[in-house]
Coordinates of C-alpha atoms in Angstrom, one line a residue:
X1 CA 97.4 95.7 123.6
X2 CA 100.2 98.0 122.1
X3 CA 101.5 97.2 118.6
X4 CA 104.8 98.5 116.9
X5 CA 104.9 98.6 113.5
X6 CA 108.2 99.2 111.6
X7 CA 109.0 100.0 107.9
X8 CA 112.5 99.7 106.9
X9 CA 112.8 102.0 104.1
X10 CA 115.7 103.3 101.9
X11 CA 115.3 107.2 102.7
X12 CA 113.9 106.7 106.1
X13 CA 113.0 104.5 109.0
X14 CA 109.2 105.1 110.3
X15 CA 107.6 103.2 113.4
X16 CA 104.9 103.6 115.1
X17 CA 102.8 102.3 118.1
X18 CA 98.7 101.3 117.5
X19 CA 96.7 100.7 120.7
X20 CA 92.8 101.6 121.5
X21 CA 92.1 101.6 117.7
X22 CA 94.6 104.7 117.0
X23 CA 98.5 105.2 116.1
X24 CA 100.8 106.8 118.5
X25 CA 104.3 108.1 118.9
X26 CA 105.1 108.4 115.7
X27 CA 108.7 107.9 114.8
X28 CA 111.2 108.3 111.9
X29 CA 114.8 107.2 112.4
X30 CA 117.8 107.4 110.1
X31 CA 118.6 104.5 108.1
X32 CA 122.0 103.0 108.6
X33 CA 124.7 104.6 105.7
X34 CA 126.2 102.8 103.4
X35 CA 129.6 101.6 103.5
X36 CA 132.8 103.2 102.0
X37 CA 133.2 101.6 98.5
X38 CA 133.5 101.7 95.0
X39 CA 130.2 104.6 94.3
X40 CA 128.1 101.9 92.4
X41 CA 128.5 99.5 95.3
X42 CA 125.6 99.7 98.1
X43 CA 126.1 97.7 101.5
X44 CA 125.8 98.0 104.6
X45 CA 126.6 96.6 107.5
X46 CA 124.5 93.6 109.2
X47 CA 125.8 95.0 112.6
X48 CA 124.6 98.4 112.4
X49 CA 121.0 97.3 111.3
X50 CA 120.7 94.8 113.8
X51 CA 121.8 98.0 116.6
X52 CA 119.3 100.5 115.1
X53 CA 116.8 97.4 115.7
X54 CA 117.9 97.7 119.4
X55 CA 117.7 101.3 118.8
X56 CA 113.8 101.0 118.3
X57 CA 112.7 98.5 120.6
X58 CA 114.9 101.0 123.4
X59 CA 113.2 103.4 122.6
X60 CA 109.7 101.9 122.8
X61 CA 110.4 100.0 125.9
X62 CA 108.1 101.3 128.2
X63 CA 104.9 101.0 126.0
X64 CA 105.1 96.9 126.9
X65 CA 104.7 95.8 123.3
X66 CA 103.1 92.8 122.5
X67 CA 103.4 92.3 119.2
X68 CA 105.2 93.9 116.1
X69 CA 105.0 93.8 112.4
X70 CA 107.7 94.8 109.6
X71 CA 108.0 95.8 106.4
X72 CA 110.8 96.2 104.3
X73 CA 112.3 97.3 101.0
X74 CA 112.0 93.8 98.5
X75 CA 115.1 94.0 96.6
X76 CA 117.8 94.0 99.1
X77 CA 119.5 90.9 100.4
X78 CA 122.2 89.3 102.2
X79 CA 123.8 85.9 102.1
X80 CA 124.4 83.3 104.7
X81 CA 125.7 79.7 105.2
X82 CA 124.2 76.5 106.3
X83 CA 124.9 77.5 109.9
X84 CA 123.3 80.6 109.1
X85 CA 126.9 82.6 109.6
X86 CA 126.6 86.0 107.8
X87 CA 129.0 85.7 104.6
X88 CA 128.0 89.3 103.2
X89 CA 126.7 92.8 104.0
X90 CA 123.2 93.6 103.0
X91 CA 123.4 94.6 99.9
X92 CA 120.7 97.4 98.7
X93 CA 118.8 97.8 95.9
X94 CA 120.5 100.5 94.8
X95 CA 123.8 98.5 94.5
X96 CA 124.5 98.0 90.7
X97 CA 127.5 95.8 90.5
X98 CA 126.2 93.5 87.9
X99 CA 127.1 96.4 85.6
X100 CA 131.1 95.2 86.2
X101 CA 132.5 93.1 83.3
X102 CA 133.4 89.9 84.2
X103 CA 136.0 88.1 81.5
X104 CA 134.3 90.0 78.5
X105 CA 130.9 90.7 79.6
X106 CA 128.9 92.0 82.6
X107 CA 127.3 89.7 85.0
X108 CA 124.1 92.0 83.8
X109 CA 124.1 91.3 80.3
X110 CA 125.3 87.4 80.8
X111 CA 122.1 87.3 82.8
X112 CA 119.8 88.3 79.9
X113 CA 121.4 85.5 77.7
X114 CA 121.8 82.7 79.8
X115 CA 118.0 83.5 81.7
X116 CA 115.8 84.4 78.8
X117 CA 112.5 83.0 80.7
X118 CA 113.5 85.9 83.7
X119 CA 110.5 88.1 82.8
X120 CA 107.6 85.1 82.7
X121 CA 109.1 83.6 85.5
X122 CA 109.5 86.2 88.1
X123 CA 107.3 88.7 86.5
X124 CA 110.1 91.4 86.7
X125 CA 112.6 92.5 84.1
X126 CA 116.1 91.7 84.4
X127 CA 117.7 95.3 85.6
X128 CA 120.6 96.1 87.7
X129 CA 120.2 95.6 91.5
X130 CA 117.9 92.7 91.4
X131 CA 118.9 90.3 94.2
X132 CA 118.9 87.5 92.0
X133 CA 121.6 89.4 89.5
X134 CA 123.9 90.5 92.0
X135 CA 124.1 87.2 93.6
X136 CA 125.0 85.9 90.3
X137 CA 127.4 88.4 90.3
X138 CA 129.1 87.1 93.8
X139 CA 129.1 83.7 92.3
X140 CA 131.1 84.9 89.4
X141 CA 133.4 87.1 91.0
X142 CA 133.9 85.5 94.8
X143 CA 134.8 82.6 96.4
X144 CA 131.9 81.7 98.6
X145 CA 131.1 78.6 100.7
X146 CA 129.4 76.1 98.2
X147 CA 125.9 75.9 100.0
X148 CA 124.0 79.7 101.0
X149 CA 120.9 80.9 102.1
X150 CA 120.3 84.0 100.3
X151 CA 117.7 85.7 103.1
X152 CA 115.6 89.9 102.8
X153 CA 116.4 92.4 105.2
X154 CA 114.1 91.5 108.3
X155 CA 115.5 88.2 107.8
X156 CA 118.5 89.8 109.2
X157 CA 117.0 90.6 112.4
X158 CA 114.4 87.6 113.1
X159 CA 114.9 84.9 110.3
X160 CA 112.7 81.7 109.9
X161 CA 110.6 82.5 107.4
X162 CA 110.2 84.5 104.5
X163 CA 106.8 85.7 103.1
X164 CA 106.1 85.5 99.3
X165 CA 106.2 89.3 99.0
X166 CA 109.8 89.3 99.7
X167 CA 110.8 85.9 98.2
X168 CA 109.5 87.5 94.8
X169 CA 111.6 90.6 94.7
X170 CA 114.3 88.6 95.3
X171 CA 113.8 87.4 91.6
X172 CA 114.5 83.7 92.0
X173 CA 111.3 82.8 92.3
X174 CA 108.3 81.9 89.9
X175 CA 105.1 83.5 90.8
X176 CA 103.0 81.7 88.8
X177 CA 103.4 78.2 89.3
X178 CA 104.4 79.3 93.4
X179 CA 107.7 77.1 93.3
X180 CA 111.3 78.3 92.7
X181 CA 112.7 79.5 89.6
X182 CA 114.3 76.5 88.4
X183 CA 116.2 77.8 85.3
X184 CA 118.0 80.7 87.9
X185 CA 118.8 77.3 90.6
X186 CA 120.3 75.1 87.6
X187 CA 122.4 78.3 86.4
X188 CA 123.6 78.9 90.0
X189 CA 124.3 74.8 90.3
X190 CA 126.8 75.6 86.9
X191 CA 128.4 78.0 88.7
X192 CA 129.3 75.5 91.7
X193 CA 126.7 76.6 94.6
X194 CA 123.3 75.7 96.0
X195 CA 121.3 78.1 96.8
X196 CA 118.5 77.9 99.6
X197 CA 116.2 79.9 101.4
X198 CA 113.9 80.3 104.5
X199 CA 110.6 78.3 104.5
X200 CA 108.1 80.4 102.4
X201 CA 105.2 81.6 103.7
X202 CA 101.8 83.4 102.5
X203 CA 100.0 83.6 105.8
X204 CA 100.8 86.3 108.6
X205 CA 101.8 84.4 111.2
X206 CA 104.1 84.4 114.1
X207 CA 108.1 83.8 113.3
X208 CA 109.5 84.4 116.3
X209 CA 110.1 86.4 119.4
X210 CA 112.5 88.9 120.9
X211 CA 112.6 90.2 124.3
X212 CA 108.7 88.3 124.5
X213 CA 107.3 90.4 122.0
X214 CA 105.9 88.0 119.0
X215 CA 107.0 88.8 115.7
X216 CA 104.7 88.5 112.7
X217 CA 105.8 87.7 108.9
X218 CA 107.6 90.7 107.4
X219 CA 106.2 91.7 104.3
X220 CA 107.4 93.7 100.8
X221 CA 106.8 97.8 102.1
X222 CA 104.9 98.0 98.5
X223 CA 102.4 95.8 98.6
X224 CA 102.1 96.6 102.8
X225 CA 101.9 100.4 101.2
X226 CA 98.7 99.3 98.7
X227 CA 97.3 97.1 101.4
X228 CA 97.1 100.5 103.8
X229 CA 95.9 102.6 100.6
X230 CA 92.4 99.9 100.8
X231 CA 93.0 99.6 97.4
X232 CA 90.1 97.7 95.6
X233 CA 89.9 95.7 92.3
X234 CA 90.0 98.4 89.3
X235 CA 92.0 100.8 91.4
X236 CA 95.2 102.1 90.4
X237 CA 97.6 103.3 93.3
X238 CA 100.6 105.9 92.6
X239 CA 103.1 105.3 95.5
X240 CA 105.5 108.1 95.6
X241 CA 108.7 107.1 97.6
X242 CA 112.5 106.7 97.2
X243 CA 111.4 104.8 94.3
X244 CA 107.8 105.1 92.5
X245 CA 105.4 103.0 91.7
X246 CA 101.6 102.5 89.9
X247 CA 100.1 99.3 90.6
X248 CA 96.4 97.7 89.9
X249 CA 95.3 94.2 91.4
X250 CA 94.7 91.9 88.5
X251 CA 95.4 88.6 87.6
X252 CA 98.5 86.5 86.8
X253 CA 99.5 86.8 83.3
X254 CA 103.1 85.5 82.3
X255 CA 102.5 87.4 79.0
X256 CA 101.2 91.1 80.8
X257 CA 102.6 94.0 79.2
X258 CA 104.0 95.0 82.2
X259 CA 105.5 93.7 85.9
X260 CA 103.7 91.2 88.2
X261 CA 104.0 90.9 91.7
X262 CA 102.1 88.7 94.5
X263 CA 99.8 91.0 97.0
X264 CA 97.8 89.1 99.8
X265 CA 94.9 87.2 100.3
X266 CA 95.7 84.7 97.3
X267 CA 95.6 88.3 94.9
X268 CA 98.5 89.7 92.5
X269 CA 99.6 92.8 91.0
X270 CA 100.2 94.6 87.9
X271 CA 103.0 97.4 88.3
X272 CA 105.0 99.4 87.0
X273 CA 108.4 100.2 89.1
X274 CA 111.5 102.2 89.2
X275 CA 109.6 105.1 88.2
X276 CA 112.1 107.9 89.2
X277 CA 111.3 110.1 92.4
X278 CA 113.0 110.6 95.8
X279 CA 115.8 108.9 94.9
X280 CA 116.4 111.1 91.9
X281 CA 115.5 114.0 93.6
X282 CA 118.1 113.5 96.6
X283 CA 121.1 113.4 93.9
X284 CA 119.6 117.1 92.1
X285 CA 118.7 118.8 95.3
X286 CA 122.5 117.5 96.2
X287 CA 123.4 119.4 92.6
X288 CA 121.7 122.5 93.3
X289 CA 123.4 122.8 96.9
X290 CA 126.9 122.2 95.4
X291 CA 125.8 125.0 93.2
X292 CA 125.0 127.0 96.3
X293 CA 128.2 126.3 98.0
X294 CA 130.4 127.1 95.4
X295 CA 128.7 130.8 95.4
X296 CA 129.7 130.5 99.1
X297 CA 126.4 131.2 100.0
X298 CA 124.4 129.9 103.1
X299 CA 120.9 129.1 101.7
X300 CA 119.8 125.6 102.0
X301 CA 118.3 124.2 98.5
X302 CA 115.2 121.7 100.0
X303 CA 114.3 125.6 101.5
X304 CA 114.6 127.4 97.9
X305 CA 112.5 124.5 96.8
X306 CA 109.4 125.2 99.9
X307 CA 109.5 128.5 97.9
X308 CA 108.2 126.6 95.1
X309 CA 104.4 126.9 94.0
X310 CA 102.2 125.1 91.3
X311 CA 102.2 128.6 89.2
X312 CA 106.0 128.7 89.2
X313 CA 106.3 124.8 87.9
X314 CA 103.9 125.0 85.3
X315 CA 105.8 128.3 83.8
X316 CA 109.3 126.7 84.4
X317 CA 111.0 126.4 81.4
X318 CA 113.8 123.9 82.5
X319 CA 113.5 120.1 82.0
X320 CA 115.5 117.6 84.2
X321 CA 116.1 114.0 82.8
X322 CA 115.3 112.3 85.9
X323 CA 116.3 108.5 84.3
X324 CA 120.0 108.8 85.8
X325 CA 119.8 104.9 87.6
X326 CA 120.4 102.1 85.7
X327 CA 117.2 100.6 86.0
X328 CA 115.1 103.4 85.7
X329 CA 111.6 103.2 84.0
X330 CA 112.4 104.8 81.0
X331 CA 116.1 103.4 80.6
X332 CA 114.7 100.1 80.7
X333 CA 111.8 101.1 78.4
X334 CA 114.3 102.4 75.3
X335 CA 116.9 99.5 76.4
X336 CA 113.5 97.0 75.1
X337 CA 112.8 99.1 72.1
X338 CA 116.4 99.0 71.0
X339 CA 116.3 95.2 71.6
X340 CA 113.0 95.3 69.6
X341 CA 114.8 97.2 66.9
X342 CA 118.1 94.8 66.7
X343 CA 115.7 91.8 66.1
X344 CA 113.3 93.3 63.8
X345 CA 116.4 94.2 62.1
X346 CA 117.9 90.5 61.9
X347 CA 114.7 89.4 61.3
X348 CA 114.9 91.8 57.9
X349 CA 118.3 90.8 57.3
X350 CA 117.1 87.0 57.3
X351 CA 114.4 87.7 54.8
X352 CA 116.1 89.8 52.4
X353 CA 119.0 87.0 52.4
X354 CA 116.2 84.0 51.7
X355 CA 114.7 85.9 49.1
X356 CA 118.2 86.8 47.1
X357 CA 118.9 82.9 48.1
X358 CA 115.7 82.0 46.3
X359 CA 116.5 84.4 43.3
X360 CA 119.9 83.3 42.5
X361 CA 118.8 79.6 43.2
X362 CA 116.2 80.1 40.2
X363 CA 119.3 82.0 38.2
X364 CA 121.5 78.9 38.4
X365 CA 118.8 76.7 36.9

């Protein structure tokens, strides 16, 4: 019985067909392109990524699928209404809107003061691009229908349930009691709106069917990534991508030093995210050939780069700060030790100004 599996990913599309114990036709397709907009905007269009679905199940037609499976980017959504009417592109990831000031401050920085408990909730940190921030940004800046279902990308395409991998990177969720985040629903309810969702799910199950092929839960490309690595307890997984990650199976800790996410089988997941990689390296290959053209020469730079070997890296003397996304690793990292800095300040400030308190209080008598 032929199975298609899809991942939806940011660089790439890949599919392929798994029958008699082995993979087949092996595919890549070209994601949909964002639409034209302001450069730190990222949508794109609902249309187009329900036709490149089309696209693949065309193109797989005569292999008389059965069944197919997804897996998507996590941090990517789209909003609908109670009739389930599209109300917005799919907006990426990549999309850092929240950065725009709305009255005197950005819809980014409101977020950290007005949802302190983000990080022990979700188990992510607050950053640009998180679903949950740029919806917050929509509500402050658009006039939207009162009540909307905020729904992942392969809700787009079949949508009736979403699985916990998803419904976490959406950040409006709490991991570790398994219910939503109720301080992110209240904050949206000040705003005027109710938001809702598809049913949740854990299990891998069917949601639905097109063209009589049964579709299975969708589920986060990371933890679908790990789960294909046969990652085992005390492992730890470097997944190199448009995006990077390092990830270990452990246990929920509100506290952990660093990210949590849910994997499957009633297991969870310390990681580390936004490392810089593919992403980064698009935008300075894109440099280089600029550089190229302007030379008017011909050569392509990803074929100056296949020139490349371990001996020339280690004696190259040029260093690239590759933290050039809001939300990268490291920005995030010295953005939390300057916060650590201001309040070990304050709290300096506050103890040098009881103790002179104290000392002119025994002056005066």
């Amino acid at each position: 019985m032929p199975y298609l599996f899809i991942d939806f990913g940011a660089s790439r599309i890949k599919t392929a067909i798994f029958t008699n114990g082995q993979y087949i036709q092996i595919q890549n397709f070209t994601p949909v392109a964002k639409e034209l907009r302001a450069s730190h905007y990222y949508e794109i269009s609902l249309q187009k990524i329900q036709d490149l679905f089309q696209e693949i199940l065309n193109t797989y037609h005569n292999f008389s699928i059965k069944k197919f499976f997804i897996c998507s980017e996590m941090h990517g959504f789209a909003l609908c209404d109670c009739n389930n009417n599209f109300l917005t592109n799919y907006i990426s990831w990549q999309d850092n809107r929240a950065a725009d000031v709305v009255g005197n401050i950005s819809t980014y920085e409101w977020a950290r003061k007005r949802l302190p408990t983000f990080r022990e909730k979700t188990g992510m940190n607050i950053k640009n691009g998180l679903p949950a921030i740029n919806l917050l940004h929509l509500l402050r800046t658009q006039d939207l229908p009162k009540k909307i279902k905020i729904i992942s990308l392969p809700e787009i395409i079949i949508g009736s349930k979403i699985h916990n991998t998803l419904l976490a990177g959406l950040g409006i969720w709490d991991i570790y009691q398994n219910q939503p985040y109720e301080e992110f629903f209240r904050l949206c309810n000040e705003l005027g709106y109710e938001i809702t969702t598809n049913m949740p799910t854990s299990a891998i199950e069917i949601v639905g069917s097109i063209h009589n092929i049964s579709i299975y839960t969708p589920v986060g490309d990371n933890q679908c990534a790990l789960l294909g690595s046969g990652v085992k307890k005390n492992d730890v997984i470097f997944n190199l991508g448009t995006g990077s990650q390092v990830a270990q199976i452990s246990e929920l800790d509100p506290y952990a030093s660093i990210e949590q996410r849910p994997y499957f089988n009633n297991e969870n997941l310390s990681i580390i995210t936004h490392i810089p990689s593919g992403r980064v390296l698009n935008q300075f290959i894109g440099f280089i050939q600029e550089c190229i053209n302007i030379g008017n020469s011909y050569k392509n730079a990803w074929d100056l780069f296949q020139t490349l070997n371990l001996g020339s890296l280690e004696t190259a003397t040029l260093d690239i700060n590759l933290a050039i996304f809001e939300g990268a690793y490291k920005r995030e990292r010295e953005r939390e030790r300057e916060r650590e800095s201001k309040h070990f300040k304050y709290k300096r400030i506050f103890f040098y100004s009881a103790k002179l308190l104290q000392f002119f209080t025994k002056m005066l008598h």
